[in-house]
Structures are given as structure tokens and as C-alpha cells.
């Protein structure tokens, strides 16, 4: 029997692709000249390389070759009054410059090694005029690298596209309307009234565009979808703070000189999008990137400074780079903090109070101590969630270090720093947020990252439509620092209520089975000695001592972050140096509660029996 839901989804995805294909209509080709070199050359020397005359389909270089592209042409007179753009894709990363030699926009080839489930990394559109006069001269220079975001050669480095095109604004807007509602359908309960109404509207659009998606049809289709996008949320139980992000590994799959250029492209794109989307807030970490931009592109850097002063471009992360913290020594980490914080203070007058390590594998237990001494109160990552075996139990918690210092830590509930900012992103953030019972805020980082690039228009168009779309949690673009401050208040409130519970139940620490909660200094197991441990007795939970499946009950959201050799070991009620009853897995901590041990043993025997 055919899968009706799957068939429906496939048909609607086909409609979405058809709408997308109708957004741009090429109206004239551009002439392409390229000046190829092995290494980058500055704008002033852009004609120094080997000159190539190219057409779409021609290869212009090998991996990591560089070239200045010169695109020339004329807007046809027939385009007068229409929205005109350029479509450029040379199967490489590219930065468009203005006549003064200042980067104005980064472009990325559509064909990429990127994980497409997180979005499409391609950026190929350069605006010319919202209402062209006709006969405008196109004379554009762009600095290209023959590699994709992940440092790979794509399609033999061939020029894919270089043309002048009309942009059908209503079709473009319809595409995002349709995309957002279709993705909403994926997260709604299929039998809900909302799902059925959205599905019906999408089908009506499907019939409307069946014979082609002209501007007039797009207007009619948008009118069909508008009431469904206008359905606003009710009482927000979770609010999502969204920040634009372009995660950049400074040294990874490409030469360092390409990292410098990736930085310029990424900042240029962010600034260009800020002009178009007033709500857009973008964040960038790593002073080293800012320093390179300052050296290579001082005019662009001055624009960055202005956006920082406006509060729309947020410097993030207290360290000089997103540093490894396991192999580094204490002095190296101190210097990271010292130079990183000093740079942001001297350049922007901003005291950074959070450590930003979205993609670092593992964290030294000394960090809370170093952070507190450096005036850093917050810590953000998501990397620990990338684990096929262990599930970290919390996303909002106090992280206590080996000397007892603690910082407030937050891990992204969506478990990625490359969010596509679609309905499924917000739905995952809500469903996957372990600590939503004690904090009604979480952070979402949207954009294309790992090799830079950052948010494209698609992220910002989606967020405009998602701001308070029912029944998703409301999302708002704001700096991470604003999120941390709001969340600190949640933490203080939770601490206070946990403190009052302690006061109301004196003497329970005598059971010797107290655990640390995410926000309260000490929270005790409520069972009598020899009874069932209330902390781990919930049916959904494994034992917090065994690190294989750390999953806690919602009514007892305890974080177990007591360090290995802490002198708080006895107070925590846990003991180390014992073998976990699970075969081949060592546990650092075990509970003294007999019932807990038996729970682990029972589960292990059932596992062994498989
Ligand atoms: Zn990374």
C-alpha cells in the first residue's frame, strides 16, 4: 500500500522546488575574465595573474588556486523597473569588492561537501537594483578561491553560472512562505486541526502553481498561505534567543591564508545582510579573526566596529581563539583569556563575560577556576552532545571546577551551531531541552559554519516568519550576552527555591546521598537510609553514576558535575575507584544506595541477555 503521507510530502517538496526554480529569470550573460595565481594577491594587483577568458563550463583552476574575476555586461533595457540581480557561481568561494577595493559580500558555490540537512551553503546572488533603470553597466571584481567551504575541489573548478537575472520578489517571498509551512507540517501532530489546515493550504497552492509560478500566481498563493503564517503563539513556555553564527575553524582543511579570506567574506556577508534585515543580530568569536580583518581590510573593519557599537554585531568568547582545553597547559589558557578579553576591551570597549567554545572536544576541569578569575561567568558549547554512547544530562547547569569555583554553562538544545532556523529547529530545541523545567530560555545559533559563511537570506527570511508562529516557541534575535543575563536570573530563582526546599527539610544530608543540582548548592535524596534513592528511581532514568545512558527524571534534574578528586566527594555521597557493574565500562562514581546498585545490575543482566 502506498505511503500516503510520504507521497504527499514528496509532492509538496516538488512544488517547493518548482517555486524556487521560478524565482530568477536569466536575461543576459556576463563576460568573464579571470586573473589566476597560486596565492592570493591584493585588489590593487588584481590583474597580475595569468589572464583567462572564460565561459560557463570552463575550468579555471585546481584546488586552492586563486583568481580575480572580472564580470562585465549591461542590464537589458527591457528590465527597466524590475528587480535585477547577478547570479554568480564559479565553484569556489568568492568575495565581491566595490570600486574602492572594499569587500561587500561573500559568495559560496552551491555544490558543496556541506551537510545539506542543515541547509544549503550556496550564496550566489548579488543585488543590482530593486527597480532597474535599464542599460546599467555591470563592472564587478571578485576575489575567488578554488575550493568549497570544506576545502574541496568541486566540479573540477568550472564556472557554473554568471548572468544578469530578474528577481521575482513575490515568487521569492512565496518560496519562504511555503518552505516554512511545509517544515511546520513535519513537526505538527498529523491529526491536529492546525496540521490539516496547513496541509489544505499547501495543496491549494500546489494546484495554483501547477501551470507555472508567475508573479500574479505567486501573489494569489501568498494570500492563501498568509492566514496560516499569521497564526501567532499564545503563552510562551519557552523563549528562544537566536544569534547569527558562522563557526570558523581557523586551522583545518585549508591553508591559513584561506582562513583570513573566509573571515573577510563572512564579515562582508553579515554586514550586507544587516542592511537588508533590521532585526538581524550576528555574533563572531575569536579576536584573531578580527585582528586579521583589521590588517587586511581596515575599511570593512571600521564598518564592523560601527555595527558592534550599535549592538547588532556581537563579539563573543573570551579567548583569543576557540582553544583546545585538554592538551593546553594552564598558562596557555590564561594567556588565551588575557589576550582575548584585552582585545575586545581595547577595540570595542566590551567586557566579555562568556566563554564561547561551540566546537571544542572536551573541557578541562580547571576551566571554571580560570574563567572566574578572568571575570567570565558563563560558558557555552554543544560539542558534548555529539556522542553516540553517552547522553549528557543537562544543558543549563552550574559547572563546578576542581577548586569549587563554578560558572553557568549552557549547551545548545538543538545540538548544532549550524541551525537552519526552520520550524524543526525550534521544535527540536523545545523537545530536546533537558532543563526547560527550570529555565524558560535557550540559545539557538543559526547560519552556515565550520568553514565560515554564516547566515544567508534564507535564515533571515525564515526567522521573520517564525518570530511567534503558533504553536512553536517564540524566537527572537538577540545577542548571546542578553540571553546569558536572562538565564542567570532563572538560575538565581531556581537556586532560591531549591534553598527554601533545603530549609524545609533539615537533616536529610545525614543520609549521605546528597547530589548537586544544576542550580542549588546541595540537593538531597529524599529517601530514608536503605530505601529507594529518589534521585534515580524515576522510570525514565539510568543511574547518574554510570556514564553510559545518563538520563534523569524531570522531577529531579540533578547535574552530576562533581570533579573526580574533589574534596566534596564525601559530601556528594558518591565514591570513586570502583568498577561499574556494566562490563567493559569503568565508572568514576557510584551511589552508596543499595537500590541503585541493584538497578544497575538488573539493567546490565538484561543487556547481557541480548
Ligand atoms: Zn570547528
XYZ file of N, CA and C in Angstrom, residues 25-217:
579
model
N 14.924 34.760 -13.349
C 14.891 34.534 -14.793
C 16.129 35.178 -15.412
N 17.093 34.380 -15.897
C 18.279 34.969 -16.542
C 17.867 35.767 -17.776
N 18.460 36.957 -17.917
C 18.103 37.793 -19.070
C 19.325 38.183 -19.905
N 20.533 38.003 -19.379
C 21.725 38.321 -20.182
C 22.940 37.647 -19.552
N 23.872 37.234 -20.397
C 25.115 36.641 -19.891
C 26.107 37.743 -19.528
N 27.007 37.388 -18.640
C 28.113 38.292 -18.309
C 29.375 37.799 -19.005
N 30.229 38.724 -19.432
C 31.557 38.339 -19.911
C 32.435 38.065 -18.694
N 33.259 37.013 -18.790
C 34.057 36.603 -17.622
C 35.538 36.608 -17.989
N 36.307 37.378 -17.252
C 37.763 37.284 -17.338
C 38.278 36.927 -15.949
N 39.331 36.112 -15.898
C 39.904 35.747 -14.597
C 41.421 35.896 -14.661
N 42.012 36.357 -13.570
C 43.474 36.511 -13.462
C 43.939 35.538 -12.379
N 44.530 34.439 -12.830
C 44.786 33.315 -11.928
C 46.181 33.395 -11.321
N 46.272 33.077 -10.025
C 47.558 32.995 -9.320
C 47.513 31.786 -8.391
N 48.674 31.384 -7.888
C 48.686 30.276 -6.919
C 48.302 30.764 -5.523
N 48.712 31.995 -5.210
C 48.422 32.555 -3.890
C 47.604 33.829 -4.076
N 46.878 34.269 -3.037
C 46.053 35.480 -3.168
C 46.907 36.710 -3.449
N 46.362 37.631 -4.247
C 47.010 38.945 -4.451
C 45.989 40.016 -4.083
N 46.472 41.180 -3.617
C 45.527 42.213 -3.184
C 44.782 42.860 -4.359
N 43.762 43.604 -4.024
C 42.906 44.252 -5.025
C 43.723 45.126 -5.973
N 44.698 45.837 -5.425
C 45.481 46.769 -6.248
C 46.280 46.047 -7.326
N 46.571 44.747 -7.098
C 47.379 43.982 -8.073
C 46.539 42.907 -8.760
N 45.261 43.170 -8.904
C 44.340 42.107 -9.311
C 44.546 41.603 -10.739
N 45.222 42.364 -11.564
C 45.437 41.892 -12.945
C 46.820 41.262 -13.124
N 47.478 40.936 -11.996
C 48.842 40.424 -12.060
C 48.911 38.987 -12.584
N 47.885 38.203 -12.355
C 47.943 36.768 -12.672
C 47.772 36.464 -14.152
N 47.769 35.159 -14.424
C 47.570 34.668 -15.803
C 46.133 34.950 -16.221
N 45.964 35.634 -17.366
C 44.620 36.030 -17.778
C 43.912 34.888 -18.511
N 42.652 34.623 -18.097
C 41.834 33.590 -18.729
C 40.523 34.215 -19.177
N 40.109 33.914 -20.408
C 38.761 34.298 -20.853
C 37.880 33.064 -20.694
N 36.798 33.198 -19.954
C 36.036 32.012 -19.547
C 34.567 32.116 -19.941
N 33.980 30.941 -20.093
C 32.537 30.822 -20.269
C 32.037 29.767 -19.288
N 30.747 29.774 -18.975
C 30.225 28.718 -18.089
C 30.590 27.340 -18.628
N 31.080 26.491 -17.742
C 31.532 25.155 -18.133
C 33.039 25.046 -18.223
N 33.745 26.191 -18.318
C 35.213 26.167 -18.383
C 35.805 26.010 -16.986
N 36.880 25.220 -16.901
C 37.613 25.103 -15.639
C 38.591 26.270 -15.511
N 38.677 26.831 -14.324
C 39.578 27.981 -14.161
C 40.727 27.710 -13.203
N 40.760 26.525 -12.541
C 41.877 26.291 -11.633
C 41.798 24.948 -10.945
N 42.890 24.635 -10.201
C 42.925 23.451 -9.357
C 42.679 23.849 -7.915
N 42.703 22.838 -7.032
C 42.384 23.103 -5.628
C 43.286 24.189 -5.038
N 42.674 25.148 -4.404
C 43.311 26.284 -3.705
C 43.997 27.277 -4.638
N 43.775 27.134 -5.963
C 44.189 28.226 -6.847
C 43.375 29.466 -6.499
N 43.918 30.611 -6.879
C 43.236 31.883 -6.607
C 43.043 32.615 -7.937
N 42.034 33.467 -7.986
C 41.855 34.287 -9.195
C 40.998 35.500 -8.877
N 41.349 36.610 -9.518
C 40.447 37.761 -9.514
C 39.548 37.627 -10.730
N 38.252 37.583 -10.488
C 37.275 37.504 -11.584
C 36.786 38.907 -11.916
N 36.658 39.157 -13.230
C 36.109 40.430 -13.698
C 34.863 40.121 -14.523
N 33.709 40.508 -13.987
C 32.442 40.252 -14.674
C 31.954 41.560 -15.285
N 31.661 41.535 -16.588
C 31.176 42.754 -17.249
C 29.933 42.432 -18.078
N 29.090 43.455 -18.247
C 27.878 43.283 -19.045
C 26.999 44.509 -18.944
N 25.798 44.397 -19.497
C 24.862 45.521 -19.448
C 23.448 44.994 -19.178
N 22.751 45.679 -18.289
C 21.376 45.290 -17.982
C 20.508 45.625 -19.212
N 19.732 44.676 -19.713
C 18.892 44.971 -20.872
C 17.877 46.083 -20.571
N 17.557 46.856 -21.603
C 16.589 47.946 -21.432
C 15.237 47.408 -20.985
N 14.935 46.173 -21.399
C 13.629 45.585 -21.056
C 13.459 45.347 -19.555
N 14.558 45.420 -18.810
C 14.479 45.170 -17.366
C 14.157 46.435 -16.573
N 13.914 47.535 -17.274
C 13.625 48.796 -16.568
C 12.425 48.605 -15.631
N 12.583 49.082 -14.408
C 11.509 48.983 -13.424
C 11.455 47.653 -12.692
N 12.273 46.684 -13.101
C 12.248 45.357 -12.483
C 13.398 45.201 -11.492
N 13.235 44.228 -10.591
C 14.313 43.898 -9.641
C 15.357 43.062 -10.387
N 16.600 43.537 -10.385
C 17.664 42.879 -11.154
C 18.782 42.431 -10.210
N 19.276 41.231 -10.457
C 20.392 40.692 -9.665
C 21.405 40.048 -10.603
N 22.572 39.731 -10.052
C 23.537 38.881 -10.756
C 23.540 37.513 -10.084
N 23.667 36.460 -10.873
C 23.828 35.105 -10.333
C 25.243 34.645 -10.666
N 26.057 34.422 -9.630
C 27.475 34.090 -9.842
C 27.840 32.831 -9.060
N 28.390 31.863 -9.777
C 28.873 30.644 -9.117
C 30.059 30.133 -9.936
N 31.245 30.180 -9.349
C 32.442 29.717 -10.076
C 33.006 28.443 -9.444
N 32.151 27.728 -8.690
C 32.616 26.541 -7.974
C 33.805 26.848 -7.076
N 33.679 27.954 -6.392
C 34.692 28.333 -5.414
C 34.062 29.345 -4.462
N 34.804 29.671 -3.431
C 34.363 30.747 -2.554
C 34.856 32.064 -3.159
N 34.043 33.089 -3.017
C 34.362 34.326 -3.729
C 33.938 35.513 -2.874
N 34.655 36.622 -3.012
C 34.285 37.841 -2.304
C 34.157 38.974 -3.321
N 32.982 39.580 -3.369
C 32.735 40.685 -4.292
C 33.270 41.971 -3.658
N 33.959 42.779 -4.458
C 34.538 44.035 -3.971
C 33.833 45.219 -4.624
N 33.867 46.375 -3.945
C 33.374 47.590 -4.585
C 34.523 48.260 -5.345
N 34.249 49.399 -5.974
C 35.249 50.041 -6.840
C 36.450 50.545 -6.050
N 36.267 50.739 -4.739
C 37.376 51.209 -3.898
C 38.201 50.057 -3.321
N 37.820 48.841 -3.640
C 38.592 47.702 -3.140
C 38.166 47.238 -1.764
N 36.914 47.509 -1.402
C 36.407 47.059 -0.090
C 35.470 45.868 -0.302
N 35.661 44.764 0.451
C 34.756 43.612 0.303
C 33.314 44.007 0.654
N 32.379 43.588 -0.179
C 30.979 43.937 0.090
C 30.083 42.720 0.282
N 30.538 41.530 -0.123
C 29.659 40.369 0.008
C 30.446 39.097 -0.288
N 30.236 38.061 0.514
C 30.849 36.767 0.240
C 29.902 35.881 -0.549
N 30.452 35.077 -1.443
C 29.651 34.116 -2.206
C 30.245 32.719 -2.016
N 29.391 31.704 -2.089
C 29.854 30.328 -1.907
C 29.224 29.441 -2.969
N 30.021 28.549 -3.530
C 29.464 27.669 -4.563
C 28.332 26.809 -4.009
N 27.364 26.534 -4.880
C 26.190 25.757 -4.495
C 26.569 24.303 -4.252
N 27.486 23.773 -5.062
C 27.943 22.398 -4.901
C 28.948 22.347 -3.754
N 28.658 21.522 -2.732
C 29.500 21.585 -1.543
C 29.482 20.270 -0.790
N 30.513 20.078 0.033
C 30.585 18.909 0.905
C 29.713 19.088 2.144
N 29.118 20.228 2.285
C 28.353 20.570 3.482
C 27.205 19.579 3.724
N 26.834 19.402 4.984
C 25.702 18.556 5.358
C 24.401 19.288 5.008
N 23.769 18.864 3.919
C 22.608 19.600 3.416
C 21.396 19.514 4.343
N 21.419 18.566 5.300
C 20.286 18.517 6.225
C 20.257 19.764 7.111
N 21.384 20.470 7.191
C 21.448 21.692 7.991
C 21.168 22.932 7.141
N 20.920 22.738 5.874
C 20.695 23.888 4.996
C 21.653 23.834 3.826
N 21.435 24.711 2.871
C 22.304 24.728 1.696
C 23.267 25.906 1.818
N 24.543 25.632 1.646
C 25.528 26.677 1.920
C 25.676 27.702 0.796
N 25.106 27.404 -0.379
C 25.342 28.260 -1.546
C 24.885 29.697 -1.346
N 25.726 30.606 -1.770
C 25.376 32.029 -1.817
C 25.809 32.516 -3.190
N 24.862 32.873 -4.057
C 25.199 33.157 -5.454
C 24.548 34.416 -5.990
N 23.810 35.132 -5.161
C 23.025 36.262 -5.642
C 23.674 37.587 -5.223
N 23.895 38.463 -6.187
C 24.410 39.809 -5.909
C 23.350 40.820 -6.378
N 22.758 41.591 -5.465
C 21.732 42.542 -5.898
C 22.328 43.640 -6.777
N 21.564 44.058 -7.790
C 21.970 45.186 -8.632
C 21.057 46.374 -8.362
N 19.747 46.182 -8.537
C 18.797 47.280 -8.299
C 17.434 46.700 -8.003
N 16.744 47.312 -7.018
C 15.375 46.876 -6.718
C 14.439 47.267 -7.861
N 14.746 48.397 -8.506
C 13.990 48.818 -9.691
C 15.010 49.396 -10.676
N 15.417 48.557 -11.620
C 16.489 48.963 -12.534
C 16.008 50.053 -13.492
N 16.986 50.840 -13.974
C 16.656 51.858 -14.981
C 16.725 51.260 -16.384
N 17.498 50.180 -16.511
C 17.769 49.611 -17.834
C 19.060 50.200 -18.375
N 19.837 49.364 -19.043
C 21.114 49.740 -19.666
C 22.207 50.098 -18.642
N 22.042 49.695 -17.378
C 23.143 49.909 -16.426
C 24.349 49.067 -16.841
N 25.530 49.603 -16.623
C 26.756 48.854 -16.914
C 27.143 48.019 -15.687
N 27.441 46.771 -15.925
C 27.937 45.892 -14.856
C 29.448 45.772 -15.006
N 30.171 46.109 -13.957
C 31.629 46.031 -13.959
C 32.045 45.636 -12.547
N 32.230 44.332 -12.351
C 32.340 43.815 -10.985
C 33.609 42.979 -10.834
N 34.331 43.212 -9.741
C 35.520 42.418 -9.421
C 35.243 41.546 -8.203
N 35.729 40.314 -8.285
C 35.544 39.394 -7.151
C 36.793 38.527 -6.997
N 37.183 38.320 -5.756
C 38.391 37.557 -5.417
C 37.975 36.130 -5.062
N 38.474 35.135 -5.814
C 37.971 33.769 -5.651
C 39.058 32.805 -5.199
N 38.626 31.783 -4.479
C 39.473 30.648 -4.135
C 38.830 29.393 -4.704
N 39.635 28.533 -5.302
C 39.075 27.357 -5.984
C 38.891 26.216 -4.970
N 37.930 26.411 -4.073
C 37.639 25.393 -3.057
C 36.244 25.656 -2.515
N 35.610 24.596 -1.991
C 34.316 24.806 -1.348
C 34.542 25.136 0.125
N 33.450 25.238 0.884
C 33.557 25.605 2.299
C 34.475 24.676 3.066
N 34.537 23.401 2.634
C 35.310 22.406 3.366
C 36.658 22.111 2.704
N 37.124 23.030 1.882
C 38.452 22.871 1.304
C 38.532 21.784 0.253
N 37.440 21.537 -0.471
C 37.468 20.525 -1.536
C 37.250 21.183 -2.894
N 37.837 20.522 -3.910
C 37.619 20.985 -5.287
C 36.283 20.436 -5.763
N 35.424 21.293 -6.285
C 34.102 20.854 -6.730
C 33.946 21.057 -8.229
N 33.436 20.024 -8.896
C 33.133 20.059 -10.331
C 34.317 20.591 -11.146
N 35.509 20.102 -10.797
C 36.765 20.431 -11.494
C 37.003 21.939 -11.604
N 36.469 22.682 -10.654
C 36.708 24.124 -10.658
C 36.155 24.820 -11.881
N 34.989 24.402 -12.328
C 34.403 25.019 -13.522
C 33.502 26.192 -13.143
N 33.443 27.165 -14.039
C 32.482 28.258 -13.869
C 31.091 27.689 -14.108
N 30.206 27.887 -13.146
C 28.884 27.286 -13.266
C 27.869 28.283 -13.827
N 27.977 29.521 -13.387
C 26.919 30.472 -13.706
C 27.445 31.887 -13.569
N 27.159 32.741 -14.540
C 27.497 34.167 -14.455
C 26.537 34.908 -15.373
N 25.464 35.436 -14.807
C 24.445 36.072 -15.651
C 23.732 37.186 -14.898
N 23.034 38.012 -15.690
C 22.123 39.018 -15.142
C 20.733 38.386 -15.141
N 19.988 38.592 -14.048
C 18.684 37.926 -13.950
C 17.656 38.860 -13.326
N 16.385 38.611 -13.669
C 15.289 39.275 -12.956
C 15.018 38.471 -11.690
N 14.729 39.180 -10.612
C 14.301 38.512 -9.379
C 12.809 38.776 -9.208
N 12.020 37.720 -9.171
C 10.573 37.868 -8.974
C 10.305 37.871 -7.472
N 10.154 39.057 -6.914
C 10.091 39.217 -5.461
C 8.942 38.435 -4.831
N 7.775 38.447 -5.497
C 6.637 37.727 -4.909
C 6.864 36.223 -4.915
N 7.518 35.749 -5.966
C 7.823 34.312 -6.017
C 8.841 33.965 -4.927
N 9.812 34.844 -4.762
C 10.828 34.630 -3.721
C 10.166 34.572 -2.343
N 9.266 35.500 -2.082
C 8.576 35.515 -0.788
C 7.684 34.285 -0.637
N 7.026 33.892 -1.740
C 6.180 32.694 -1.686
C 7.012 31.464 -1.342
N 8.214 31.396 -1.911
C 9.075 30.244 -1.635
C 9.301 30.092 -0.120
N 9.617 31.180 0.557
C 9.874 31.073 2.001
C 8.587 30.831 2.780
N 7.467 31.420 2.340
C 6.181 31.118 2.998
C 5.906 29.615 2.940
N 6.065 29.082 1.740
C 5.759 27.669 1.506
C 6.722 26.776 2.291
N 7.994 27.121 2.232
C 9.008 26.305 2.912
C 8.757 26.227 4.416
N 8.438 27.385 5.020
C 8.233 27.416 6.470
C 7.001 26.599 6.852
N 5.918 26.722 6.098
C 4.706 25.976 6.454
C 4.876 24.484 6.187
N 5.600 24.140 5.123
C 5.834 22.719 4.854
C 6.694 22.111 5.957
N 7.679 22.844 6.424
C 8.503 22.317 7.514
C 7.712 22.267 8.821
N 6.807 23.225 8.998
C 5.945 23.199 10.194
C 5.120 21.922 10.205
N 4.668 21.543 9.034
C 3.855 20.331 8.910
C 4.616 19.112 9.429
N 5.915 19.124 9.273
C 6.721 17.976 9.707
C 6.745 17.843 11.221
N 6.508 18.929 11.940
C 6.610 18.845 13.405
C 5.251 18.923 14.090
N 4.186 19.180 13.360
C 2.858 19.216 13.980
C 2.321 17.795 14.134
N 1.514 17.548 15.175
C 0.830 16.245 15.241
C -0.037 16.088 13.984
N 0.089 14.981 13.245
C -0.579 14.881 11.943
C -2.090 15.028 12.020
N -2.666 14.649 13.152
C -4.129 14.715 13.250
C -4.612 16.039 13.830
N -3.707 16.959 14.130
C -4.151 18.218 14.729
C -4.861 19.071 13.684
N -5.765 19.931 14.167
C -6.506 20.816 13.264
C -5.543 21.726 12.514
N -4.522 22.193 13.221
C -3.543 23.093 12.601
C -2.852 22.404 11.427
N -2.438 21.156 11.637
C -1.750 20.420 10.566
C -2.661 20.256 9.362
N -3.914 19.890 9.605
C -4.836 19.668 8.489
C -5.090 20.966 7.716
N -5.192 22.069 8.450
C -5.452 23.349 7.777
C -4.229 23.794 6.949
N -3.044 23.608 7.516
C -1.824 23.969 6.777
C -1.683 23.085 5.537
N -1.941 21.790 5.725
C -1.846 20.856 4.596
C -2.805 21.266 3.478
N -4.011 21.624 3.866
C -5.004 22.038 2.867
C -4.520 23.278 2.109
N -3.967 24.232 2.847
C -3.489 25.463 2.189
C -2.340 25.161 1.234
N -1.444 24.264 1.630
C -0.312 23.923 0.759
C -0.808 23.227 -0.515
N -1.817 22.396 -0.367
C -2.382 21.742 -1.556
C -3.047 22.762 -2.478
N -3.704 23.755 -1.896
C -4.325 24.779 -2.746
C -3.248 25.542 -3.527
N -2.123 25.787 -2.873
C -1.011 26.443 -3.585
C -0.474 25.511 -4.674
N -0.428 24.244 -4.350
C 0.065 23.263 -5.336
C -0.761 23.331 -6.620
N -2.074 23.408 -6.486
C -2.912 23.478 -7.697
C -2.724 24.821 -8.393
N -2.560 25.879 -7.591
C -2.395 27.210 -8.192
C -1.149 27.295 -9.073
N -0.033 26.717 -8.575
C 1.233 26.880 -9.305
C 1.467 25.760 -10.303
N 0.489 24.844 -10.425
C 0.698 23.667 -11.287
C 1.014 24.072 -12.730
N 0.420 25.157 -13.178
C 0.631 25.560 -14.580
C 1.734 26.594 -14.723
N 2.502 26.810 -13.648
C 3.591 27.792 -13.702
C 3.420 28.818 -12.596
N 4.564 29.343 -12.137
C 4.520 30.254 -10.987
C 4.880 31.671 -11.440
N 3.921 32.346 -12.029
C 4.138 33.735 -12.447
C 4.013 34.656 -11.227
N 4.314 35.934 -11.431
C 4.192 36.900 -10.333
C 2.747 36.959 -9.824
N 1.784 36.927 -10.749
C 0.374 37.021 -10.353
C -0.041 35.792 -9.543
N 0.359 34.629 -10.010
C 0.031 33.397 -9.289
C 0.667 33.417 -7.904
